[in-house]
Amino acid sequence: MNKDHKVLYSGMQATGNLTLGNYLGALKNWVGLADEYECYYGVMDLHSLTVRQDPPAFRAHARELMMIYIAAGIDPEKNVLYLQSSVPCHAELAWILNCYTYIGELQRMTQFKDKSAKHADNVNAGLFTYPVLMAADILLYQADVVPVGKDQLQHLEITRDIAQRFNGIYGDVFTVPEPYIGKIGARVMSLQDPSKKMSKSDENPNASIYLLDDPDTIRRKCRRAVTDSEATIAYRDEQPGLKNLFDIYCACTGKTPEEVVHEFAGCGYGQVKEALSEAVIAVLAPLQEKVKELQKDKSYIDNVMKTNAERAYYTANKTLRKVKKKIGLTDVR
Ligand code: ATP
Ligand code: LTN
């Protein structure tokens, strides 16, 4: 890891199974960034607590996400890859930042509005202050850039507001982060409703391809994907289901939409779906193979989690100590 580089921070919630959307839209594009940035990637398990979790499944998911990061090509020696809850500074800074965030700001967050509508029986305070914890994640590492999808830009904006407010009172404590504008990943839509994004919290398992789905499941889900009754091979907004299948196919093969339309000219949708499933299977096979290997080596992952938590703590604690000193908390150590 090169300490002279700018700092990049990102992460994913350890909730549910990662989808092909998470991979093509985010994870895949993170690989290789370590050559240019000092990269920190968190498995955001504290954020997952805003929804009730089954403890053993939750623990397994967090570990699995760690393995998926590594299997996707994020080297835990060149990047800092860690569990959010293993660095206590996150929760501590989040509390402090809560006191520098206005209720009115949090009420405007669209994710809060969406998620509280979805989980009307559990609109907890954590769901409300979720963006503050996210701000703490980013600001602890003095991140310059944060790769996030469109849906998270509002959270990055509030992070910037909190950082600027804090700096305005205490001097330059935090780096004010920018969204990472790099290679843009594919936006993958639901296989069952192409107007919605493919999402790991979708209740219909046929809507998403999960990274660890076996080849037969992938073939079945592709076969069932919603298309249209036009029976025309074209890449256009009027045929959103087919367009989504082509987008996924392009992301998996590196081909352009024009090439793909040409390739399938005169074919039926069944042939498109068949080729698509084989392309997806080919992309996921090496990742799945690597996850299987990692699953066999318990001590390797344990060791990665431990050493990377220490590396993350070192950086995070430096910022936290500075913050505490600035606001007048006593350092007794
Ligand atoms: P949830 O359903 O739990 O809200 P999600 O599947 O929508 O989760 P996030 O955890 O919000 O995913 O996102 C993790 C990362 O994956 C983000 O960078 C996000 O932009 C990206 N991402 C998620 N879904 C897609 C998608 N369908 N297409 C492209 N990128 C995606
Ligand atoms: N909220 C994000 C996950 C997340 C994150 C972060 C992303 C938590 N903390 C810090 C970037 C930086 C999501 O749902 N994708």
mmCIF file of C-alpha atoms and ligand atoms in Angstrom:
data_model
loop_
_atom_site.group_PDB
_atom_site.id
_atom_site.type_symbol
_atom_site.label_atom_id
_atom_site.label_comp_id
_atom_site.label_asym_id
_atom_site.label_seq_id
_atom_site.Cartn_x
_atom_site.Cartn_y
_atom_site.Cartn_z
ATOM 1 C CA MET A 1 0.000 0.000 0.000
ATOM 2 C CA ASN A 2 1.411 3.332 -1.001
ATOM 3 C CA LYS A 3 0.995 5.948 1.701
ATOM 4 C CA ASP A 4 1.785 8.766 -0.730
ATOM 5 C CA HIS A 5 -1.327 8.009 -2.725
ATOM 6 C CA LYS A 6 -4.705 9.582 -2.239
ATOM 7 C CA VAL A 7 -7.043 7.647 0.024
ATOM 8 C CA LEU A 8 -10.040 5.775 -1.345
ATOM 9 C CA TYR A 9 -12.747 4.355 0.902
ATOM 10 C CA SER A 10 -15.730 2.147 0.157
ATOM 11 C CA GLY A 11 -17.712 -0.761 1.477
ATOM 12 C CA MET A 12 -20.829 -2.853 1.279
ATOM 13 C CA GLN A 13 -23.326 -3.877 3.856
ATOM 14 C CA ALA A 14 -22.993 -7.425 5.090
ATOM 15 C CA THR A 15 -26.659 -8.113 4.474
ATOM 16 C CA GLY A 16 -27.965 -10.846 2.217
ATOM 17 C CA ASN A 17 -26.180 -12.424 -0.692
ATOM 18 C CA LEU A 18 -24.252 -10.225 -3.084
ATOM 19 C CA THR A 19 -25.798 -9.980 -6.522
ATOM 20 C CA LEU A 20 -24.354 -9.729 -9.976
ATOM 21 C CA GLY A 21 -25.320 -6.027 -9.734
ATOM 22 C CA ASN A 22 -23.037 -5.541 -6.724
ATOM 23 C CA TYR A 23 -20.260 -7.276 -8.626
ATOM 24 C CA LEU A 24 -20.544 -5.604 -12.033
ATOM 25 C CA GLY A 25 -21.575 -2.236 -10.615
ATOM 26 C CA ALA A 26 -19.094 -2.010 -7.747
ATOM 27 C CA LEU A 27 -16.757 -4.800 -6.683
ATOM 28 C CA LYS A 28 -15.289 -5.597 -10.101
ATOM 29 C CA ASN A 29 -14.347 -1.957 -10.566
ATOM 30 C CA TRP A 30 -12.539 -1.768 -7.240
ATOM 31 C CA VAL A 31 -9.987 -4.334 -8.332
ATOM 32 C CA GLY A 32 -6.800 -2.616 -9.440
ATOM 33 C CA LEU A 33 -7.509 0.716 -7.737
ATOM 34 C CA ALA A 34 -4.793 -0.105 -5.197
ATOM 35 C CA ASP A 35 -2.203 0.809 -7.829
ATOM 36 C CA GLU A 36 -3.441 4.376 -7.746
ATOM 37 C CA TYR A 37 -4.921 4.835 -4.279
ATOM 38 C CA GLU A 38 -4.408 3.808 -0.688
ATOM 39 C CA CYS A 39 -7.592 1.717 -0.536
ATOM 40 C CA TYR A 40 -9.777 0.839 2.431
ATOM 41 C CA TYR A 41 -12.756 -1.486 1.994
ATOM 42 C CA GLY A 42 -15.099 -2.292 4.837
ATOM 43 C CA VAL A 43 -17.548 -5.094 5.388
ATOM 44 C CA MET A 44 -20.229 -2.895 6.904
ATOM 45 C CA ASP A 45 -21.677 -5.116 9.576
ATOM 46 C CA LEU A 46 -22.730 -2.323 11.957
ATOM 47 C CA HIS A 47 -24.889 -0.833 9.194
ATOM 48 C CA SER A 48 -26.561 -4.220 8.745
ATOM 49 C CA LEU A 49 -27.915 -4.040 12.290
ATOM 50 C CA THR A 50 -30.532 -1.519 11.210
ATOM 51 C CA VAL A 51 -32.422 -4.600 10.011
ATOM 52 C CA ARG A 52 -32.939 -7.544 12.378
ATOM 53 C CA GLN A 53 -30.371 -10.263 11.644
ATOM 54 C CA ASP A 54 -30.217 -13.935 12.495
ATOM 55 C CA PRO A 55 -26.933 -14.038 14.493
ATOM 56 C CA PRO A 56 -25.303 -17.211 13.063
ATOM 57 C CA ALA A 57 -26.327 -16.402 9.471
ATOM 58 C CA PHE A 58 -25.179 -12.809 9.922
ATOM 59 C CA ARG A 59 -21.750 -13.882 11.194
ATOM 60 C CA ALA A 60 -21.409 -16.271 8.253
ATOM 61 C CA HIS A 61 -22.475 -13.585 5.764
ATOM 62 C CA ALA A 62 -19.915 -11.087 7.010
ATOM 63 C CA ARG A 63 -17.189 -13.688 6.662
ATOM 64 C CA GLU A 64 -18.440 -14.695 3.244
ATOM 65 C CA LEU A 65 -18.410 -11.085 2.068
ATOM 66 C CA MET A 66 -14.798 -10.858 3.176
ATOM 67 C CA MET A 67 -13.998 -13.948 1.089
ATOM 68 C CA ILE A 68 -15.896 -12.591 -1.908
ATOM 69 C CA TYR A 69 -13.877 -9.357 -1.792
ATOM 70 C CA ILE A 70 -10.674 -11.393 -1.822
ATOM 71 C CA ALA A 71 -11.939 -13.840 -4.457
ATOM 72 C CA ALA A 72 -12.899 -10.912 -6.693
ATOM 73 C CA GLY A 73 -9.273 -9.829 -6.678
ATOM 74 C CA ILE A 74 -8.969 -7.343 -3.835
ATOM 75 C CA ASP A 75 -5.647 -8.313 -2.308
ATOM 76 C CA PRO A 76 -5.757 -7.945 1.508
ATOM 77 C CA GLU A 77 -2.103 -7.011 1.572
ATOM 78 C CA LYS A 78 -2.337 -4.236 -0.995
ATOM 79 C CA ASN A 79 -5.677 -2.982 0.342
ATOM 80 C CA VAL A 80 -7.022 -2.685 3.865
ATOM 81 C CA LEU A 81 -9.950 -5.072 3.944
ATOM 82 C CA TYR A 82 -11.692 -5.255 7.283
ATOM 83 C CA LEU A 83 -14.852 -5.710 9.321
ATOM 84 C CA GLN A 84 -16.336 -2.394 10.366
ATOM 85 C CA SER A 85 -17.231 -3.684 13.846
ATOM 86 C CA SER A 86 -13.645 -4.799 14.439
ATOM 87 C CA VAL A 87 -12.551 -1.142 14.585
ATOM 88 C CA PRO A 88 -14.391 0.466 17.518
ATOM 89 C CA CYS A 89 -13.523 3.978 16.316
ATOM 90 C CA HIS A 90 -16.443 3.840 13.838
ATOM 91 C CA ALA A 91 -19.146 3.672 16.486
ATOM 92 C CA GLU A 92 -17.318 6.195 18.632
ATOM 93 C CA LEU A 93 -16.898 8.819 15.926
ATOM 94 C CA ALA A 94 -20.472 8.207 14.775
ATOM 95 C CA TRP A 95 -21.724 9.231 18.218
ATOM 96 C CA ILE A 96 -19.653 12.388 18.165
ATOM 97 C CA LEU A 97 -20.799 13.273 14.649
ATOM 98 C CA ASN A 98 -24.427 12.670 15.658
ATOM 99 C CA CYS A 99 -24.028 15.781 17.748
ATOM 100 C CA TYR A 100 -22.973 17.746 14.663
ATOM 101 C CA THR A 101 -25.801 16.532 12.422
ATOM 102 C CA TYR A 102 -29.277 18.030 12.309
ATOM 103 C CA ILE A 103 -32.437 15.977 12.475
ATOM 104 C CA GLY A 104 -33.776 17.980 9.531
ATOM 105 C CA GLU A 105 -30.837 16.871 7.381
ATOM 106 C CA LEU A 106 -31.422 13.216 8.189
ATOM 107 C CA GLN A 107 -35.142 13.518 7.545
ATOM 108 C CA ARG A 108 -34.383 14.496 3.975
ATOM 109 C CA MET A 109 -32.487 11.281 3.193
ATOM 110 C CA THR A 110 -34.383 9.345 0.544
ATOM 111 C CA GLN A 111 -32.931 6.009 1.665
ATOM 112 C CA PHE A 112 -34.340 6.621 5.155
ATOM 113 C CA LYS A 113 -37.744 7.376 3.681
ATOM 114 C CA ASP A 114 -37.637 4.299 1.424
ATOM 115 C CA LYS A 115 -36.341 1.923 4.071
ATOM 116 C CA SER A 116 -38.736 3.128 6.758
ATOM 117 C CA ALA A 117 -41.633 2.558 4.365
ATOM 118 C CA LYS A 118 -40.293 -0.937 3.664
ATOM 119 C CA HIS A 119 -39.677 -1.851 7.321
ATOM 120 C CA ALA A 120 -42.577 0.033 8.862
ATOM 121 C CA ASP A 121 -42.554 -2.277 11.890
ATOM 122 C CA ASN A 122 -38.920 -1.468 12.736
ATOM 123 C CA VAL A 123 -38.130 2.181 12.051
ATOM 124 C CA ASN A 124 -35.283 2.310 14.552
ATOM 125 C CA ALA A 125 -32.949 5.170 15.440
ATOM 126 C CA GLY A 126 -30.084 3.355 13.693
ATOM 127 C CA LEU A 127 -31.922 3.523 10.396
ATOM 128 C CA PHE A 128 -32.285 7.253 10.929
ATOM 129 C CA THR A 129 -28.631 7.889 11.835
ATOM 130 C CA TYR A 130 -27.286 5.422 9.260
ATOM 131 C CA PRO A 131 -25.718 8.254 7.193
ATOM 132 C CA VAL A 132 -23.827 9.520 10.247
ATOM 133 C CA LEU A 133 -22.164 6.136 10.719
ATOM 134 C CA MET A 134 -21.336 6.179 7.029
ATOM 135 C CA ALA A 135 -19.803 9.647 7.444
ATOM 136 C CA ALA A 136 -17.709 8.316 10.331
ATOM 137 C CA ASP A 137 -16.497 5.408 8.149
ATOM 138 C CA ILE A 138 -15.277 7.758 5.469
ATOM 139 C CA LEU A 139 -13.915 10.578 7.612
ATOM 140 C CA LEU A 140 -11.919 8.321 9.959
ATOM 141 C CA TYR A 141 -9.621 7.391 7.073
ATOM 142 C CA GLN A 142 -9.383 10.949 5.696
ATOM 143 C CA ALA A 143 -10.678 9.593 2.392
ATOM 144 C CA ASP A 144 -10.227 11.768 -0.684
ATOM 145 C CA VAL A 145 -12.531 9.721 -2.882
ATOM 146 C CA VAL A 146 -15.433 7.341 -2.363
ATOM 147 C CA PRO A 147 -16.760 5.120 -5.148
ATOM 148 C CA VAL A 148 -20.492 4.775 -4.594
ATOM 149 C CA GLY A 149 -23.528 4.177 -6.716
ATOM 150 C CA LYS A 150 -26.041 6.916 -7.480
ATOM 151 C CA ASP A 151 -28.245 5.822 -4.598
ATOM 152 C CA GLN A 152 -25.475 6.622 -2.108
ATOM 153 C CA LEU A 153 -24.549 10.067 -3.428
ATOM 154 C CA GLN A 154 -26.900 11.787 -1.026
ATOM 155 C CA HIS A 155 -25.105 10.082 1.859
ATOM 156 C CA LEU A 156 -21.785 11.260 0.519
ATOM 157 C CA GLU A 157 -23.170 14.773 0.271
ATOM 158 C CA ILE A 158 -24.209 14.773 3.946
ATOM 159 C CA THR A 159 -20.754 13.404 4.831
ATOM 160 C CA ARG A 160 -19.237 16.417 3.111
ATOM 161 C CA ASP A 161 -21.614 18.768 4.945
ATOM 162 C CA ILE A 162 -20.751 17.236 8.318
ATOM 163 C CA ALA A 163 -17.009 17.399 7.580
ATOM 164 C CA GLN A 164 -17.208 21.018 6.462
ATOM 165 C CA ARG A 165 -19.294 21.983 9.493
ATOM 166 C CA PHE A 166 -16.822 20.323 11.839
ATOM 167 C CA ASN A 167 -13.806 21.842 10.082
ATOM 168 C CA GLY A 168 -15.526 25.235 10.194
ATOM 169 C CA ILE A 169 -15.592 25.053 13.999
ATOM 170 C CA TYR A 170 -12.308 23.280 14.779
ATOM 171 C CA GLY A 171 -9.996 23.853 11.821
ATOM 172 C CA ASP A 172 -8.977 21.327 9.205
ATOM 173 C CA VAL A 173 -9.609 18.041 10.959
ATOM 174 C CA PHE A 174 -11.268 16.065 8.171
ATOM 175 C CA THR A 175 -10.527 15.666 4.484
ATOM 176 C CA VAL A 176 -13.724 16.543 2.610
ATOM 177 C CA PRO A 177 -14.352 13.534 0.324
ATOM 178 C CA GLU A 178 -15.395 13.598 -3.312
ATOM 179 C CA PRO A 179 -17.341 10.943 -5.186
ATOM 180 C CA TYR A 180 -14.961 8.757 -7.167
ATOM 181 C CA ILE A 181 -15.430 9.372 -10.832
ATOM 182 C CA GLY A 182 -13.736 6.463 -12.484
ATOM 183 C CA LYS A 183 -14.674 3.671 -14.758
ATOM 184 C CA ILE A 184 -18.436 3.457 -14.384
ATOM 185 C CA GLY A 185 -19.723 -0.010 -13.653
ATOM 186 C CA ALA A 186 -22.779 -1.464 -15.297
ATOM 187 C CA ARG A 187 -26.138 -0.755 -13.730
ATOM 188 C CA VAL A 188 -27.910 -4.071 -13.524
ATOM 189 C CA MET A 189 -31.688 -4.187 -13.289
ATOM 190 C CA SER A 190 -33.943 -6.812 -11.740
ATOM 191 C CA LEU A 191 -34.559 -9.846 -13.964
ATOM 192 C CA GLN A 192 -38.212 -9.766 -12.947
ATOM 193 C CA ASP A 193 -38.867 -6.028 -13.157
ATOM 194 C CA PRO A 194 -36.432 -4.084 -15.351
ATOM 195 C CA SER A 195 -37.609 -0.770 -13.907
ATOM 196 C CA LYS A 196 -36.032 -1.663 -10.537
ATOM 197 C CA LYS A 197 -32.350 -2.247 -9.854
ATOM 198 C CA MET A 198 -31.185 -5.737 -9.032
ATOM 199 C CA SER A 199 -30.938 -5.674 -5.267
ATOM 200 C CA LYS A 200 -29.774 -8.130 -2.638
ATOM 201 C CA SER A 201 -32.767 -7.326 -0.453
ATOM 202 C CA ASP A 202 -35.287 -8.177 -3.190
ATOM 203 C CA GLU A 203 -37.678 -10.752 -1.802
ATOM 204 C CA ASN A 204 -38.001 -12.584 -5.104
ATOM 205 C CA PRO A 205 -34.869 -14.735 -5.559
ATOM 206 C CA ASN A 206 -35.555 -14.967 -9.315
ATOM 207 C CA ALA A 207 -35.028 -11.210 -9.616
ATOM 208 C CA SER A 208 -31.309 -11.467 -8.852
ATOM 209 C CA ILE A 209 -28.365 -13.626 -9.793
ATOM 210 C CA TYR A 210 -26.337 -14.193 -6.651
ATOM 211 C CA LEU A 211 -22.590 -14.435 -6.943
ATOM 212 C CA LEU A 212 -22.567 -17.914 -5.487
ATOM 213 C CA ASP A 213 -25.497 -19.299 -7.555
ATOM 214 C CA ASP A 214 -24.618 -22.576 -9.260
ATOM 215 C CA PRO A 215 -24.714 -22.826 -13.091
ATOM 216 C CA ASP A 216 -28.142 -24.486 -13.236
ATOM 217 C CA THR A 217 -29.685 -21.817 -11.045
ATOM 218 C CA ILE A 218 -28.151 -19.118 -13.233
ATOM 219 C CA ARG A 219 -29.544 -20.789 -16.383
ATOM 220 C CA ARG A 220 -32.977 -21.069 -14.816
ATOM 221 C CA LYS A 221 -33.046 -17.438 -13.662
ATOM 222 C CA CYS A 222 -31.921 -16.189 -17.079
ATOM 223 C CA ARG A 223 -34.556 -18.323 -18.800
ATOM 224 C CA ARG A 224 -37.250 -16.813 -16.573
ATOM 225 C CA ALA A 225 -36.074 -13.230 -17.038
ATOM 226 C CA VAL A 226 -38.820 -10.847 -18.116
ATOM 227 C CA THR A 227 -38.564 -9.599 -21.707
ATOM 228 C CA ASP A 228 -41.377 -8.396 -23.994
ATOM 229 C CA SER A 229 -43.676 -9.632 -26.731
ATOM 230 C CA GLU A 230 -42.108 -7.645 -29.560
ATOM 231 C CA ALA A 231 -39.815 -10.481 -30.631
ATOM 232 C CA THR A 232 -37.332 -7.977 -32.059
ATOM 233 C CA ILE A 233 -33.611 -7.914 -31.340
ATOM 234 C CA ALA A 234 -32.813 -4.297 -30.482
ATOM 235 C CA TYR A 235 -31.052 -2.326 -27.767
ATOM 236 C CA ARG A 236 -33.519 0.373 -26.825
ATOM 237 C CA ASP A 237 -35.406 1.852 -23.866
ATOM 238 C CA GLU A 238 -38.731 0.607 -25.196
ATOM 239 C CA GLN A 239 -37.542 -2.961 -24.536
ATOM 240 C CA PRO A 240 -36.125 -2.539 -21.020
ATOM 241 C CA GLY A 241 -36.006 -6.253 -20.160
ATOM 242 C CA LEU A 242 -33.988 -7.160 -23.241
ATOM 243 C CA LYS A 243 -31.840 -4.050 -22.840
ATOM 244 C CA ASN A 244 -30.942 -5.193 -19.336
ATOM 245 C CA LEU A 245 -29.995 -8.653 -20.588
ATOM 246 C CA PHE A 246 -27.796 -7.056 -23.234
ATOM 247 C CA ASP A 247 -26.208 -4.734 -20.663
ATOM 248 C CA ILE A 248 -25.321 -7.718 -18.493
ATOM 249 C CA TYR A 249 -24.029 -9.620 -21.511
ATOM 250 C CA CYS A 250 -21.873 -6.643 -22.524
ATOM 251 C CA ALA A 251 -20.491 -6.257 -18.998
ATOM 252 C CA CYS A 252 -19.601 -9.959 -18.905
ATOM 253 C CA THR A 253 -18.064 -10.201 -22.368
ATOM 254 C CA GLY A 254 -16.635 -6.722 -22.914
ATOM 255 C CA LYS A 255 -18.652 -6.368 -26.126
ATOM 256 C CA THR A 256 -20.527 -3.217 -27.117
ATOM 257 C CA PRO A 257 -24.337 -3.096 -27.511
ATOM 258 C CA GLU A 258 -23.929 -2.672 -31.295
ATOM 259 C CA GLU A 259 -21.802 -5.802 -31.520
ATOM 260 C CA VAL A 260 -24.289 -7.731 -29.469
ATOM 261 C CA VAL A 261 -27.319 -6.648 -31.497
ATOM 262 C CA HIS A 262 -25.415 -7.754 -34.576
ATOM 263 C CA GLU A 263 -24.449 -11.075 -32.973
ATOM 264 C CA PHE A 264 -28.058 -11.949 -32.148
ATOM 265 C CA ALA A 265 -29.736 -10.570 -35.271
ATOM 266 C CA GLY A 266 -32.476 -12.971 -36.319
ATOM 267 C CA CYS A 267 -32.298 -14.974 -33.048
ATOM 268 C CA GLY A 268 -35.069 -15.571 -30.552
ATOM 269 C CA TYR A 269 -34.936 -14.321 -26.957
ATOM 270 C CA GLY A 270 -34.301 -17.902 -25.850
ATOM 271 C CA GLN A 271 -30.941 -17.882 -27.616
ATOM 272 C CA VAL A 272 -30.025 -14.548 -26.051
ATOM 273 C CA LYS A 273 -30.842 -15.928 -22.622
ATOM 274 C CA GLU A 274 -28.826 -19.055 -23.224
ATOM 275 C CA ALA A 275 -25.747 -17.121 -24.331
ATOM 276 C CA LEU A 276 -26.223 -14.735 -21.444
ATOM 277 C CA SER A 277 -26.293 -17.476 -18.849
ATOM 278 C CA GLU A 278 -23.117 -19.023 -20.234
ATOM 279 C CA ALA A 279 -21.377 -15.619 -20.160
ATOM 280 C CA VAL A 280 -22.447 -15.036 -16.548
ATOM 281 C CA ILE A 281 -21.366 -18.531 -15.524
ATOM 282 C CA ALA A 282 -17.954 -17.957 -17.126
ATOM 283 C CA VAL A 283 -17.482 -14.671 -15.248
ATOM 284 C CA LEU A 284 -18.517 -16.102 -11.902
ATOM 285 C CA ALA A 285 -16.739 -19.478 -12.124
ATOM 286 C CA PRO A 286 -13.248 -18.294 -11.110
ATOM 287 C CA LEU A 287 -14.692 -16.204 -8.281
ATOM 288 C CA GLN A 288 -16.720 -19.143 -6.976
ATOM 289 C CA GLU A 289 -13.724 -21.437 -7.240
ATOM 290 C CA LYS A 290 -11.641 -19.037 -5.176
ATOM 291 C CA VAL A 291 -14.375 -18.651 -2.537
ATOM 292 C CA LYS A 292 -14.467 -22.439 -2.195
ATOM 293 C CA GLU A 293 -10.721 -22.515 -1.651
ATOM 294 C CA LEU A 294 -10.916 -19.742 0.932
ATOM 295 C CA GLN A 295 -13.742 -21.509 2.750
ATOM 296 C CA LYS A 296 -11.401 -24.417 3.360
ATOM 297 C CA ASP A 297 -8.758 -22.255 4.963
ATOM 298 C CA LYS A 298 -10.318 -20.922 8.140
ATOM 299 C CA SER A 299 -7.109 -19.670 9.652
ATOM 300 C CA TYR A 300 -6.244 -17.608 6.555
ATOM 301 C CA ILE A 301 -9.457 -15.554 6.748
ATOM 302 C CA ASP A 302 -9.173 -15.281 10.534
ATOM 303 C CA ASN A 303 -5.697 -13.944 10.077
ATOM 304 C CA VAL A 304 -6.735 -11.464 7.345
ATOM 305 C CA MET A 305 -9.550 -10.168 9.536
ATOM 306 C CA LYS A 306 -7.241 -9.722 12.498
ATOM 307 C CA THR A 307 -4.267 -8.108 10.780
ATOM 308 C CA ASN A 308 -6.402 -5.842 8.615
ATOM 309 C CA ALA A 309 -8.446 -4.713 11.625
ATOM 310 C CA GLU A 310 -5.168 -3.659 13.223
ATOM 311 C CA ARG A 311 -4.084 -1.760 10.116
ATOM 312 C CA ALA A 312 -7.446 -0.012 9.869
ATOM 313 C CA TYR A 313 -7.449 0.776 13.592
ATOM 314 C CA TYR A 314 -4.074 2.444 13.347
ATOM 315 C CA THR A 315 -5.333 4.998 10.806
ATOM 316 C CA ALA A 316 -8.802 5.408 12.290
ATOM 317 C CA ASN A 317 -7.546 5.938 15.809
ATOM 318 C CA LYS A 318 -5.206 8.697 14.702
ATOM 319 C CA THR A 319 -8.178 10.672 13.388
ATOM 320 C CA LEU A 320 -10.339 9.851 16.380
ATOM 321 C CA ARG A 321 -7.709 11.045 18.858
ATOM 322 C CA LYS A 322 -7.366 14.279 16.957
ATOM 323 C CA VAL A 323 -11.137 14.785 16.986
ATOM 324 C CA LYS A 324 -11.389 14.114 20.715
ATOM 325 C CA LYS A 325 -8.612 16.538 21.451
ATOM 326 C CA LYS A 326 -10.188 19.253 19.311
ATOM 327 C CA ILE A 327 -13.594 19.014 20.946
ATOM 328 C CA GLY A 328 -12.168 18.948 24.465
ATOM 329 C CA LEU A 329 -12.518 15.334 25.532
ATOM 330 C CA THR A 330 -9.815 14.232 27.942
ATOM 331 C CA ASP A 331 -7.190 11.785 26.710
ATOM 332 C CA VAL A 332 -6.142 9.822 29.783
ATOM 333 C CA ARG A 333 -3.780 7.481 27.955
HETATM 334 P P1 ATP B 1 -29.756 -3.561 -0.474
HETATM 335 O O1 ATP B 1 -30.740 -4.343 -1.292
HETATM 336 O O2 ATP B 1 -29.350 -4.258 0.808
HETATM 337 O O3 ATP B 1 -30.086 -2.108 -0.305
HETATM 338 P P2 ATP B 1 -28.080 -3.416 -2.782
HETATM 339 O O4 ATP B 1 -27.972 -4.745 -3.460
HETATM 340 O O5 ATP B 1 -28.989 -2.436 -3.391
HETATM 341 O O6 ATP B 1 -28.396 -3.601 -1.268
HETATM 342 P P3 ATP B 1 -25.877 -1.859 -1.771
HETATM 343 O O7 ATP B 1 -25.351 -2.571 -0.566
HETATM 344 O O8 ATP B 1 -26.732 -0.658 -1.567
HETATM 345 O O9 ATP B 1 -26.610 -2.888 -2.735
HETATM 346 O O10 ATP B 1 -24.693 -1.452 -2.707
HETATM 347 C C1 ATP B 1 -23.395 -1.955 -2.686
HETATM 348 C C2 ATP B 1 -22.707 -1.443 -3.928
HETATM 349 O O11 ATP B 1 -23.206 -2.139 -5.086
HETATM 350 C C3 ATP B 1 -22.928 0.033 -4.208
HETATM 351 O O12 ATP B 1 -21.721 0.596 -4.667
HETATM 352 C C4 ATP B 1 -23.985 0.056 -5.287
HETATM 353 O O13 ATP B 1 -23.895 1.185 -6.110
HETATM 354 C C5 ATP B 1 -23.677 -1.225 -6.072
HETATM 355 N N1 ATP B 1 -24.891 -1.786 -6.653
HETATM 356 C C6 ATP B 1 -25.920 -2.323 -5.975
HETATM 357 N N2 ATP B 1 -26.882 -2.787 -6.797
HETATM 358 C C7 ATP B 1 -26.442 -2.541 -8.059
HETATM 359 C C8 ATP B 1 -26.983 -2.783 -9.357
HETATM 360 N N3 ATP B 1 -28.141 -3.383 -9.508
HETATM 361 N N4 ATP B 1 -26.275 -2.400 -10.433
HETATM 362 C C9 ATP B 1 -25.076 -1.807 -10.274
HETATM 363 N N5 ATP B 1 -24.507 -1.541 -9.076
HETATM 364 C C10 ATP B 1 -25.161 -1.893 -7.969
HETATM 365 N N1 LTN B 2 -24.332 2.649 2.598
HETATM 366 C C1 LTN B 2 -23.505 1.946 1.659
HETATM 367 C C2 LTN B 2 -22.503 1.057 2.337
HETATM 368 C C3 LTN B 2 -21.522 1.879 3.080
HETATM 369 C C4 LTN B 2 -20.497 2.685 2.507
HETATM 370 C C5 LTN B 2 -19.832 3.291 3.597
HETATM 371 C C6 LTN B 2 -20.108 2.933 1.195
HETATM 372 C C7 LTN B 2 -21.429 2.031 4.430
HETATM 373 N N2 LTN B 2 -20.420 2.867 4.759
HETATM 374 C C8 LTN B 2 -18.767 4.154 3.385
HETATM 375 C C9 LTN B 2 -19.037 3.808 0.987
HETATM 376 C C10 LTN B 2 -18.377 4.416 2.083
HETATM 377 C C11 LTN B 2 -24.404 1.108 0.749
HETATM 378 O O1 LTN B 2 -25.465 0.784 1.121
HETATM 379 N N3 LTN B 2 -23.918 0.778 -0.399
#
